[in-house]
mmCIF file of C-alpha atoms and ligand atoms in Angstrom:
data_model
loop_
_atom_site.group_PDB
_atom_site.id
_atom_site.type_symbol
_atom_site.label_atom_id
_atom_site.label_comp_id
_atom_site.label_asym_id
_atom_site.label_seq_id
_atom_site.Cartn_x
_atom_site.Cartn_y
_atom_site.Cartn_z
ATOM 1 C CA MET A 25 165.940 104.946 206.012
ATOM 2 C CA LYS A 26 165.412 104.786 209.748
ATOM 3 C CA ASN A 27 161.854 104.845 211.072
ATOM 4 C CA LYS A 28 161.205 108.314 212.477
ATOM 5 C CA ALA A 29 157.790 107.525 213.969
ATOM 6 C CA PRO A 30 158.979 107.201 217.621
ATOM 7 C CA VAL A 31 160.802 110.533 217.454
ATOM 8 C CA LEU A 32 157.774 112.255 215.958
ATOM 9 C CA PHE A 33 155.564 110.666 218.569
ATOM 10 C CA LEU A 34 157.724 112.036 221.408
ATOM 11 C CA LEU A 35 157.749 115.420 219.726
ATOM 12 C CA ALA A 36 153.953 115.292 219.557
ATOM 13 C CA ILE A 37 153.792 114.612 223.296
ATOM 14 C CA PHE A 38 156.183 117.446 223.991
ATOM 15 C CA ILE A 39 154.410 119.996 221.802
ATOM 16 C CA THR A 40 150.907 119.215 223.034
ATOM 17 C CA GLY A 41 152.231 119.263 226.613
ATOM 18 C CA MET A 42 153.619 122.755 226.025
ATOM 19 C CA LEU A 43 150.391 123.925 224.462
ATOM 20 C CA PHE A 44 148.010 122.621 227.059
ATOM 21 C CA GLY A 45 149.991 121.979 230.212
ATOM 22 C CA ALA A 46 149.246 125.484 231.477
ATOM 23 C CA ALA A 47 145.482 124.991 231.150
ATOM 24 C CA ALA A 48 145.505 121.794 233.232
ATOM 25 C CA LYS A 49 142.898 121.591 235.981
ATOM 26 C CA SER A 50 142.672 119.295 238.937
ATOM 27 C CA GLY A 51 140.445 116.189 238.816
ATOM 28 C CA GLU A 52 137.504 117.686 240.724
ATOM 29 C CA GLU A 53 137.290 120.697 238.462
ATOM 30 C CA ILE A 54 136.839 118.578 235.390
ATOM 31 C CA PRO A 55 133.163 117.888 234.735
ATOM 32 C CA SER A 56 131.971 114.447 233.718
ATOM 33 C CA LEU A 57 131.354 114.320 229.983
ATOM 34 C CA TYR A 58 128.322 112.055 230.204
ATOM 35 C CA GLN A 59 126.744 114.012 233.035
ATOM 36 C CA ALA A 60 126.907 117.164 230.924
ATOM 37 C CA TYR A 61 124.713 115.288 228.426
ATOM 38 C CA LYS A 62 122.362 113.466 230.778
ATOM 39 C CA GLU A 63 119.325 115.390 229.497
ATOM 40 C CA TYR A 64 120.238 114.594 225.884
ATOM 41 C CA PHE A 65 121.663 111.139 225.137
ATOM 42 C CA PRO A 66 124.144 108.619 226.525
ATOM 43 C CA ILE A 67 127.814 109.308 225.832
ATOM 44 C CA GLY A 68 129.897 106.262 225.020
ATOM 45 C CA ALA A 69 133.469 105.306 224.271
ATOM 46 C CA GLY A 70 135.000 102.640 222.092
ATOM 47 C CA VAL A 71 137.064 100.707 224.632
ATOM 48 C CA GLU A 72 139.890 98.209 224.242
ATOM 49 C CA TYR A 73 140.558 95.401 226.711
ATOM 50 C CA TRP A 74 143.796 97.205 227.617
ATOM 51 C CA ASP A 75 141.845 100.376 228.521
ATOM 52 C CA LEU A 76 139.686 98.342 230.834
ATOM 53 C CA LEU A 77 142.728 97.005 232.648
ATOM 54 C CA ASN A 78 144.357 100.427 232.993
ATOM 55 C CA HIS A 79 141.776 103.211 232.908
ATOM 56 C CA ARG A 80 138.618 102.009 234.603
ATOM 57 C CA GLU A 81 138.100 105.139 236.700
ATOM 58 C CA PHE A 82 138.486 107.438 233.743
ATOM 59 C CA ILE A 83 135.903 105.446 231.800
ATOM 60 C CA VAL A 84 133.451 105.423 234.714
ATOM 61 C CA LYS A 85 133.830 109.169 235.244
ATOM 62 C CA HIS A 86 133.206 110.271 231.669
ATOM 63 C CA PHE A 87 131.066 107.654 229.937
ATOM 64 C CA ASN A 88 127.761 105.894 230.558
ATOM 65 C CA SER A 89 128.036 103.611 227.557
ATOM 66 C CA ILE A 90 130.814 101.465 226.091
ATOM 67 C CA THR A 91 131.459 99.653 222.853
ATOM 68 C CA ALA A 92 134.112 96.952 222.563
ATOM 69 C CA GLY A 93 136.604 98.261 219.998
ATOM 70 C CA ASN A 94 137.535 94.786 218.785
ATOM 71 C CA GLU A 95 136.546 92.169 221.328
ATOM 72 C CA MET A 96 133.087 91.334 219.931
ATOM 73 C CA LYS A 97 134.090 91.084 216.286
ATOM 74 C CA PHE A 98 133.661 87.707 214.582
ATOM 75 C CA ALA A 99 137.373 86.823 214.487
ATOM 76 C CA SER A 100 137.832 87.704 218.172
ATOM 77 C CA ILE A 101 134.799 85.781 219.421
ATOM 78 C CA GLN A 102 134.797 82.677 217.208
ATOM 79 C CA PRO A 103 138.390 82.207 215.973
ATOM 80 C CA GLY A 104 137.794 78.558 215.050
ATOM 81 C CA GLU A 105 134.527 76.936 213.993
ATOM 82 C CA GLY A 106 132.633 76.282 217.219
ATOM 83 C CA VAL A 107 135.647 77.552 219.186
ATOM 84 C CA PHE A 108 134.619 80.606 221.147
ATOM 85 C CA ALA A 109 136.945 83.013 222.964
ATOM 86 C CA PHE A 110 134.632 84.988 225.176
ATOM 87 C CA PHE A 111 136.835 86.091 228.034
ATOM 88 C CA ARG A 112 137.663 89.637 226.910
ATOM 89 C CA ALA A 113 134.141 90.393 225.732
ATOM 90 C CA ASP A 114 132.784 88.836 228.958
ATOM 91 C CA GLU A 115 134.946 91.105 231.100
ATOM 92 C CA MET A 116 133.778 94.122 229.187
ATOM 93 C CA ALA A 117 130.138 93.126 229.581
ATOM 94 C CA ASP A 118 130.731 92.516 233.322
ATOM 95 C CA PHE A 119 132.281 95.959 233.619
ATOM 96 C CA ALA A 120 129.227 97.525 231.949
ATOM 97 C CA ARG A 121 126.855 95.563 234.213
ATOM 98 C CA LYS A 122 128.791 96.435 237.356
ATOM 99 C CA HIS A 123 128.808 100.168 236.628
ATOM 100 C CA LYS A 124 125.290 100.186 235.190
ATOM 101 C CA MET A 125 126.533 101.409 231.851
ATOM 102 C CA LEU A 126 124.941 100.775 228.502
ATOM 103 C CA MET A 127 126.828 98.607 226.074
ATOM 104 C CA ARG A 128 126.670 98.625 222.262
ATOM 105 C CA GLY A 129 127.485 95.360 220.529
ATOM 106 C CA HIS A 130 129.978 95.761 217.693
ATOM 107 C CA THR A 131 129.691 93.939 215.311
ATOM 108 C CA LEU A 132 128.055 90.750 213.990
ATOM 109 C CA VAL A 133 128.749 91.021 210.259
ATOM 110 C CA TRP A 134 131.694 92.839 208.660
ATOM 111 C CA HIS A 135 133.965 92.261 205.664
ATOM 112 C CA GLN A 136 137.047 92.646 207.888
ATOM 113 C CA GLN A 137 138.312 90.899 211.035
ATOM 114 C CA TYR A 138 136.517 87.668 210.171
ATOM 115 C CA PRO A 139 138.149 84.249 210.665
ATOM 116 C CA SER A 140 139.358 82.494 207.502
ATOM 117 C CA TRP A 141 137.400 79.272 208.219
ATOM 118 C CA LEU A 142 134.122 81.194 207.887
ATOM 119 C CA PHE A 143 134.105 81.276 204.104
ATOM 120 C CA ALA A 144 135.926 78.004 203.403
ATOM 121 C CA ASP A 145 134.718 74.428 203.048
ATOM 122 C CA GLY A 146 137.912 72.411 202.974
ATOM 123 C CA ALA A 147 139.804 73.644 199.945
ATOM 124 C CA LYS A 148 136.609 75.008 198.328
ATOM 125 C CA PRO A 149 134.754 78.246 199.056
ATOM 126 C CA ALA A 150 131.826 77.590 201.413
ATOM 127 C CA SER A 151 128.357 77.476 199.817
ATOM 128 C CA LYS A 152 125.706 80.118 200.503
ATOM 129 C CA GLU A 153 123.785 77.658 202.727
ATOM 130 C CA LEU A 154 126.864 76.871 204.786
ATOM 131 C CA VAL A 155 127.800 80.533 205.286
ATOM 132 C CA LEU A 156 124.238 81.434 206.335
ATOM 133 C CA LYS A 157 124.173 78.424 208.690
ATOM 134 C CA ARG A 158 127.435 79.620 210.279
ATOM 135 C CA LEU A 159 126.010 83.133 210.553
ATOM 136 C CA ALA A 160 122.965 81.725 212.362
ATOM 137 C CA ASP A 161 125.132 79.645 214.697
ATOM 138 C CA HIS A 162 127.289 82.656 215.527
ATOM 139 C CA ILE A 163 124.384 84.982 216.212
ATOM 140 C CA ASN A 164 122.504 82.352 218.222
ATOM 141 C CA VAL A 165 125.463 81.947 220.566
ATOM 142 C CA VAL A 166 126.753 85.513 220.827
ATOM 143 C CA VAL A 167 123.586 87.603 220.997
ATOM 144 C CA PRO A 168 121.816 85.658 223.807
ATOM 145 C CA ARG A 169 125.068 85.532 225.808
ATOM 146 C CA TYR A 170 125.177 89.328 226.096
ATOM 147 C CA LYS A 171 121.405 89.897 226.148
ATOM 148 C CA ASP A 172 121.356 91.534 229.572
ATOM 149 C CA ALA A 173 124.361 93.795 228.908
ATOM 150 C CA VAL A 174 124.161 94.765 225.248
ATOM 151 C CA TYR A 175 121.109 96.905 224.447
ATOM 152 C CA CYS A 176 121.855 97.432 220.766
ATOM 153 C CA TRP A 177 123.901 95.710 218.079
ATOM 154 C CA ASP A 178 125.691 96.930 214.997
ATOM 155 C CA VAL A 179 124.291 93.978 213.095
ATOM 156 C CA VAL A 180 125.881 94.794 209.756
ATOM 157 C CA ASN A 181 128.933 97.036 209.394
ATOM 158 C CA GLU A 182 129.971 98.780 206.160
ATOM 159 C CA ALA A 183 128.035 96.764 203.539
ATOM 160 C CA VAL A 184 127.617 99.717 201.166
ATOM 161 C CA SER A 185 130.309 100.376 198.557
ATOM 162 C CA ASP A 186 132.438 103.531 198.351
ATOM 163 C CA SER A 187 132.455 103.314 194.573
ATOM 164 C CA MET A 188 129.960 105.442 192.616
ATOM 165 C CA SER A 189 129.352 102.559 190.219
ATOM 166 C CA GLU A 190 128.543 99.945 192.847
ATOM 167 C CA PHE A 191 125.710 99.667 195.382
ATOM 168 C CA LEU A 192 126.816 97.019 197.870
ATOM 169 C CA ARG A 193 130.478 95.996 198.290
ATOM 170 C CA LYS A 194 130.807 93.122 195.863
ATOM 171 C CA ASP A 195 134.292 92.224 197.052
ATOM 172 C CA SER A 196 132.987 91.470 200.556
ATOM 173 C CA PRO A 197 133.272 87.749 201.317
ATOM 174 C CA TRP A 198 129.695 87.925 202.629
ATOM 175 C CA TYR A 199 128.460 89.237 199.300
ATOM 176 C CA LYS A 200 130.536 86.744 197.347
ATOM 177 C CA ALA A 201 129.018 83.876 199.325
ATOM 178 C CA THR A 202 125.378 84.976 199.589
ATOM 179 C CA GLY A 203 124.737 87.955 197.324
ATOM 180 C CA GLU A 204 122.798 90.611 199.234
ATOM 181 C CA ASP A 205 120.821 88.087 201.302
ATOM 182 C CA TYR A 206 123.229 88.073 204.246
ATOM 183 C CA ILE A 207 122.064 91.538 205.306
ATOM 184 C CA ALA A 208 118.361 90.824 205.855
ATOM 185 C CA GLU A 209 119.208 87.393 207.245
ATOM 186 C CA ALA A 210 121.555 88.849 209.875
ATOM 187 C CA PHE A 211 118.907 91.295 211.097
ATOM 188 C CA ARG A 212 116.213 88.584 211.243
ATOM 189 C CA LEU A 213 118.473 86.234 213.155
ATOM 190 C CA ALA A 214 119.583 88.933 215.600
ATOM 191 C CA HIS A 215 115.959 89.890 216.240
ATOM 192 C CA GLN A 216 115.011 86.278 216.956
ATOM 193 C CA ALA A 217 118.012 85.881 219.260
ATOM 194 C CA ASP A 218 117.122 88.999 221.270
ATOM 195 C CA PRO A 219 113.768 90.597 220.440
ATOM 196 C CA ASP A 220 114.526 93.482 222.842
ATOM 197 C CA ALA A 221 117.780 94.552 221.212
ATOM 198 C CA LYS A 222 117.839 97.636 218.988
ATOM 199 C CA LEU A 223 119.377 96.643 215.698
ATOM 200 C CA PHE A 224 121.605 99.020 213.736
ATOM 201 C CA TYR A 225 123.126 99.291 210.315
ATOM 202 C CA ASN A 226 126.531 100.982 210.866
ATOM 203 C CA ASP A 227 128.773 102.676 208.294
ATOM 204 C CA TYR A 228 131.289 105.438 207.607
ATOM 205 C CA GLY A 229 130.935 108.109 204.906
ATOM 206 C CA THR A 230 127.292 108.497 205.955
ATOM 207 C CA THR A 231 127.231 112.271 205.316
ATOM 208 C CA ARG A 232 128.584 112.015 201.751
ATOM 209 C CA ALA A 233 125.638 112.576 199.378
ATOM 210 C CA ASP A 234 126.310 109.568 197.126
ATOM 211 C CA LYS A 235 126.889 107.075 199.927
ATOM 212 C CA ARG A 236 124.122 108.583 202.044
ATOM 213 C CA GLU A 237 121.598 107.891 199.292
ATOM 214 C CA LYS A 238 122.774 104.299 198.879
ATOM 215 C CA ILE A 239 122.475 103.694 202.604
ATOM 216 C CA TYR A 240 119.016 105.290 202.505
ATOM 217 C CA VAL A 241 117.910 102.970 199.690
ATOM 218 C CA LEU A 242 119.307 99.906 201.451
ATOM 219 C CA LEU A 243 117.430 100.757 204.646
ATOM 220 C CA GLU A 244 114.248 101.680 202.800
ATOM 221 C CA ASP A 245 114.300 98.295 201.028
ATOM 222 C CA LEU A 246 114.945 96.411 204.254
ATOM 223 C CA LEU A 247 112.095 98.195 206.032
ATOM 224 C CA ALA A 248 109.732 97.631 203.083
ATOM 225 C CA ALA A 249 110.533 93.917 203.294
ATOM 226 C CA GLY A 250 109.653 93.919 207.004
ATOM 227 C CA VAL A 251 113.234 93.364 208.153
ATOM 228 C CA PRO A 252 113.749 94.405 211.801
ATOM 229 C CA VAL A 253 116.093 97.403 211.528
ATOM 230 C CA HIS A 254 115.803 100.082 214.188
ATOM 231 C CA GLY A 255 118.633 102.501 213.609
ATOM 232 C CA VAL A 256 121.498 103.862 211.590
ATOM 233 C CA GLY A 257 124.950 104.130 213.111
ATOM 234 C CA MET A 258 126.895 107.048 211.671
ATOM 235 C CA GLN A 259 130.490 106.086 212.475
ATOM 236 C CA ALA A 260 131.664 109.726 212.243
ATOM 237 C CA HIS A 261 135.352 109.275 211.467
ATOM 238 C CA TRP A 262 135.505 112.903 210.468
ATOM 239 C CA ASP A 263 138.193 115.578 210.174
ATOM 240 C CA ILE A 264 138.764 119.268 210.746
ATOM 241 C CA VAL A 265 137.320 120.246 207.351
ATOM 242 C CA SER A 266 134.430 117.851 206.850
ATOM 243 C CA PRO A 267 131.563 117.198 207.046
ATOM 244 C CA SER A 268 129.973 120.621 206.911
ATOM 245 C CA ILE A 269 127.181 121.328 209.356
ATOM 246 C CA SER A 270 124.623 121.335 206.550
ATOM 247 C CA GLN A 271 125.849 117.946 205.240
ATOM 248 C CA LEU A 272 125.546 116.574 208.765
ATOM 249 C CA GLU A 273 122.035 117.930 209.283
ATOM 250 C CA THR A 274 120.868 116.709 205.881
ATOM 251 C CA ALA A 275 122.122 113.195 206.632
ATOM 252 C CA ILE A 276 120.512 113.035 210.085
ATOM 253 C CA ARG A 277 117.178 114.243 208.677
ATOM 254 C CA ARG A 278 117.343 111.841 205.747
ATOM 255 C CA TYR A 279 117.857 108.758 207.926
ATOM 256 C CA ALA A 280 115.328 109.977 210.489
ATOM 257 C CA SER A 281 112.732 110.353 207.704
ATOM 258 C CA LEU A 282 112.675 106.541 207.531
ATOM 259 C CA GLY A 283 111.507 106.499 211.148
ATOM 260 C CA LEU A 284 114.870 105.181 212.317
ATOM 261 C CA GLU A 285 116.951 106.149 215.330
ATOM 262 C CA VAL A 286 120.328 107.676 214.594
ATOM 263 C CA GLN A 287 123.438 107.085 216.683
ATOM 264 C CA ILE A 288 126.891 108.549 216.307
ATOM 265 C CA THR A 289 128.879 105.373 216.878
ATOM 266 C CA GLU A 290 132.629 105.972 216.320
ATOM 267 C CA LEU A 291 133.318 109.686 216.550
ATOM 268 C CA ASP A 292 136.788 111.136 216.096
ATOM 269 C CA ILE A 293 137.985 114.274 214.309
ATOM 270 C CA SER A 294 141.323 113.873 212.569
ATOM 271 C CA LEU A 295 143.758 116.781 212.280
ATOM 272 C CA TYR A 296 144.192 115.739 208.642
ATOM 273 C CA SER A 297 141.644 115.948 205.860
ATOM 274 C CA GLY A 298 141.037 112.727 203.908
ATOM 275 C CA ASN A 299 143.536 113.399 201.122
ATOM 276 C CA ASP A 300 146.230 114.952 203.336
ATOM 277 C CA LYS A 301 148.832 112.197 203.521
ATOM 278 C CA ARG A 302 151.673 114.201 205.135
ATOM 279 C CA ARG A 303 153.581 113.065 208.192
ATOM 280 C CA PHE A 304 152.778 114.510 211.627
ATOM 281 C CA ILE A 305 152.752 118.314 211.784
ATOM 282 C CA THR A 306 155.764 119.437 213.806
ATOM 283 C CA ASP A 307 155.340 123.208 213.507
ATOM 284 C CA PRO A 308 153.847 124.228 216.899
ATOM 285 C CA GLU A 309 151.917 127.147 215.380
ATOM 286 C CA GLU A 310 150.300 124.960 212.774
ATOM 287 C CA LEU A 311 149.471 122.280 215.317
ATOM 288 C CA LYS A 312 147.927 124.837 217.653
ATOM 289 C CA GLU A 313 145.824 126.216 214.839
ATOM 290 C CA ARG A 314 144.572 122.769 213.838
ATOM 291 C CA LEU A 315 143.658 121.868 217.396
ATOM 292 C CA GLU A 316 141.664 125.110 217.586
ATOM 293 C CA ILE A 317 139.789 124.301 214.389
ATOM 294 C CA GLN A 318 139.196 120.802 215.767
ATOM 295 C CA ALA A 319 137.708 122.284 218.950
ATOM 296 C CA GLU A 320 135.366 124.448 216.860
ATOM 297 C CA GLN A 321 134.346 121.457 214.771
ATOM 298 C CA TYR A 322 133.566 119.456 217.942
ATOM 299 C CA ARG A 323 131.598 122.432 219.305
ATOM 300 C CA ASP A 324 129.520 122.758 216.144
ATOM 301 C CA ILE A 325 128.742 119.086 215.650
ATOM 302 C CA PHE A 326 127.708 118.603 219.283
ATOM 303 C CA ALA A 327 125.392 121.609 218.908
ATOM 304 C CA VAL A 328 123.756 119.733 216.016
ATOM 305 C CA PHE A 329 123.563 116.511 218.058
ATOM 306 C CA ARG A 330 121.779 118.405 220.844
ATOM 307 C CA GLU A 331 119.387 119.979 218.382
ATOM 308 C CA TYR A 332 118.456 116.532 217.054
ATOM 309 C CA ARG A 333 118.165 114.878 220.463
ATOM 310 C CA ASP A 334 114.735 113.446 219.537
ATOM 311 C CA VAL A 335 116.357 111.337 216.844
ATOM 312 C CA ILE A 336 119.863 110.828 218.199
ATOM 313 C CA THR A 337 119.839 108.137 220.853
ATOM 314 C CA GLY A 338 123.562 107.919 221.573
ATOM 315 C CA VAL A 339 126.943 109.465 220.815
ATOM 316 C CA THR A 340 130.088 107.326 221.113
ATOM 317 C CA VAL A 341 133.671 108.534 220.673
ATOM 318 C CA TRP A 342 136.085 105.984 219.206
ATOM 319 C CA GLY A 343 138.696 105.755 221.945
ATOM 320 C CA LEU A 344 139.432 107.358 225.303
ATOM 321 C CA CYS A 345 142.173 109.854 224.518
ATOM 322 C CA ASP A 346 144.865 110.804 222.026
ATOM 323 C CA ALA A 347 147.416 108.414 223.573
ATOM 324 C CA ARG A 348 145.872 105.439 221.747
ATOM 325 C CA THR A 349 143.717 105.788 218.682
ATOM 326 C CA TRP A 350 143.225 103.731 215.510
ATOM 327 C CA LYS A 351 143.860 106.990 213.592
ATOM 328 C CA ASP A 352 147.581 106.652 214.410
ATOM 329 C CA ASN A 353 147.654 104.033 211.687
ATOM 330 C CA HIS A 354 144.832 105.109 209.431
ATOM 331 C CA PRO A 355 145.018 106.200 206.682
ATOM 332 C CA VAL A 356 148.755 106.899 207.122
ATOM 333 C CA ARG A 357 150.631 104.157 208.946
ATOM 334 C CA GLY A 358 152.610 105.424 211.946
ATOM 335 C CA ARG A 359 151.394 109.028 211.701
ATOM 336 C CA LYS A 360 150.353 110.287 215.114
ATOM 337 C CA ASP A 361 146.882 111.830 215.072
ATOM 338 C CA LEU A 362 145.184 113.695 217.915
ATOM 339 C CA PRO A 363 141.506 113.157 217.109
ATOM 340 C CA LEU A 364 139.768 112.851 220.495
ATOM 341 C CA LEU A 365 138.525 115.036 223.373
ATOM 342 C CA PHE A 366 141.293 114.179 225.843
ATOM 343 C CA ASP A 367 145.028 114.620 225.269
ATOM 344 C CA LEU A 368 147.952 112.206 225.510
ATOM 345 C CA ASP A 369 147.725 112.294 229.321
ATOM 346 C CA TYR A 370 143.942 111.856 229.593
ATOM 347 C CA ARG A 371 143.506 115.582 230.283
ATOM 348 C CA PRO A 372 140.719 117.611 228.660
ATOM 349 C CA LYS A 373 141.600 119.344 225.406
ATOM 350 C CA GLU A 374 140.105 122.589 224.203
ATOM 351 C CA ALA A 375 137.675 120.402 222.230
ATOM 352 C CA PHE A 376 136.398 118.887 225.507
ATOM 353 C CA TRP A 377 135.639 122.308 226.987
ATOM 354 C CA GLU A 378 133.814 123.332 223.818
ATOM 355 C CA VAL A 379 131.661 120.199 224.065
ATOM 356 C CA VAL A 380 130.725 120.528 227.753
ATOM 357 C CA ASP A 381 130.272 124.334 227.898
ATOM 358 C CA PHE A 382 126.860 125.024 226.449
ATOM 359 C CA GLU A 383 123.574 126.550 227.537
ATOM 360 C CA SER A 384 121.571 123.603 228.778
ATOM 361 C CA LEU A 385 117.852 123.042 228.187
HETATM 362 C C1 HAH B 401 135.791 101.330 211.597
HETATM 363 N N1 HAH B 401 135.986 101.266 210.190
HETATM 364 C C2 HAH B 401 135.267 100.003 212.148
HETATM 365 O O1 HAH B 401 133.858 100.006 212.221
HETATM 366 C C3 HAH B 401 135.792 99.698 213.531
HETATM 367 O O2 HAH B 401 135.360 98.430 213.913
HETATM 368 C C4 HAH B 401 137.297 99.750 213.525
HETATM 369 O O3 HAH B 401 137.804 99.416 214.807
HETATM 370 C C5 HAH B 401 137.743 101.096 213.109
HETATM 371 C C6 HAH B 401 137.026 101.784 212.226
HETATM 372 C C7 HAH B 401 136.347 102.501 209.572
HETATM 373 C C8 HAH B 401 137.036 102.424 208.263
HETATM 374 C C9 HAH B 401 137.776 101.331 207.843
HETATM 375 O O4 HAH B 401 137.876 100.252 208.620
HETATM 376 C C10 HAH B 401 138.404 101.307 206.595
HETATM 377 C C11 HAH B 401 138.308 102.385 205.789
HETATM 378 C C12 HAH B 401 137.601 103.494 206.215
HETATM 379 C C13 HAH B 401 136.997 103.508 207.449
#
C-alpha cells in the first residue's frame, strides 16, 4: 500500500488553515507568551537546532527559557569515548546568553539516545566501575562547560518503570550496569560540577497515581540519603482527556510536600488519548471539536500552574508550533498531531488565547 502520510499532512494544513485563517491577527496584536507570565514563572520551549536557524525571532518573542530538544543528550554530545561534538549545544547556549534567556539542560542520564560505546568494554559489557567512571567524565566535561548558561539540569530522565510490578526500569542499560546506584551518583557528580545548578529528576506519567507514588518514594529516598536533588520535572506529554485537574493538583502537591520545586518540562496536549491509535482525523467537524477541547484543557491546566506559582518554577512547551513536533511520530508513526499553542504557520491557536487571557494578579 502507498504511504498516505504526506496527503494527510497536506489535508491537515488545509483544514486547520480553513478553521483558523479567519481569526489571524497581525504580529503586533499578538501578545508575547512569556510576558503574559512574567509575574508567575518563566515560559520555555524545547528547541531544535533547526528552529534556531530558522525561527529565532519567534523564539525571542514568546519564550524566556529554552531547552535543547536533543542537542545535549549523551549520544549527541559524546558520540565516541572522549570525542565531544559540542557545536550545536554551544550555539544554543550562545543564543540563550545573547538574549538573556534561561536554559534548562536536558539530559545527563537517560536509557535512550546514549552512544553504544558507553556500556561496552571491547566485546564484553562494561563493568559498574567503568560505567560510573564514564558518567563522571561526561558530567565533569559537560556541566562546567555550560555553567554560565544552564541554570538547571534534568540529571536523570525516566528512571522509574511504567510496570506496576517494577520500581525502577530494570531493562535500562544504566540499571543493568550499576543497579540503582547510577541515580544518586549522577546527582552527586552534577552538584560537584556546578554547585549553583538546580538539579531535577524528570519523567513522564507523573500524574498517574501508581507512577507518581514510585517517583515520590525514589525522591524521598534520595533526599533522606542527602543526595542533592532540588526539583521534579513533570514532562507533561498529556492529551485532551487526561490528566484531570484533580490528578494534576494531587501530583503537584505530593511532590511539593517533599520540599522540592516542580517544573513542567515538556508540555504538549495531543489530540489523541493514549490508547487512540487511529490515523489523523480528517472530518473537519471532529477536528474543530478536538481543538476546542484542547484549548479548554490548556486553559484549565495553566490556571492550575498559576495557582501553584509558589512551587512551580518554570513551564516549558515541547516544541514551537504544530509544524514540527515529536508527537507526529509518537505513539503512532507518521500520524500528524497538533499538540502545541501555535499552528502550522506559527500563528496562535485558540489554545494560545485561552492561556494568555486571564485575570492577572
Ligand atoms: C521525552 N520522552 C524525552 O524526555 C525527550 O527527551 C524526547 O525528546 C521526547 C520525549 C517521552 C516518552 C518517551 O520517550 C517514550 C515513551 C513515552 C514518553
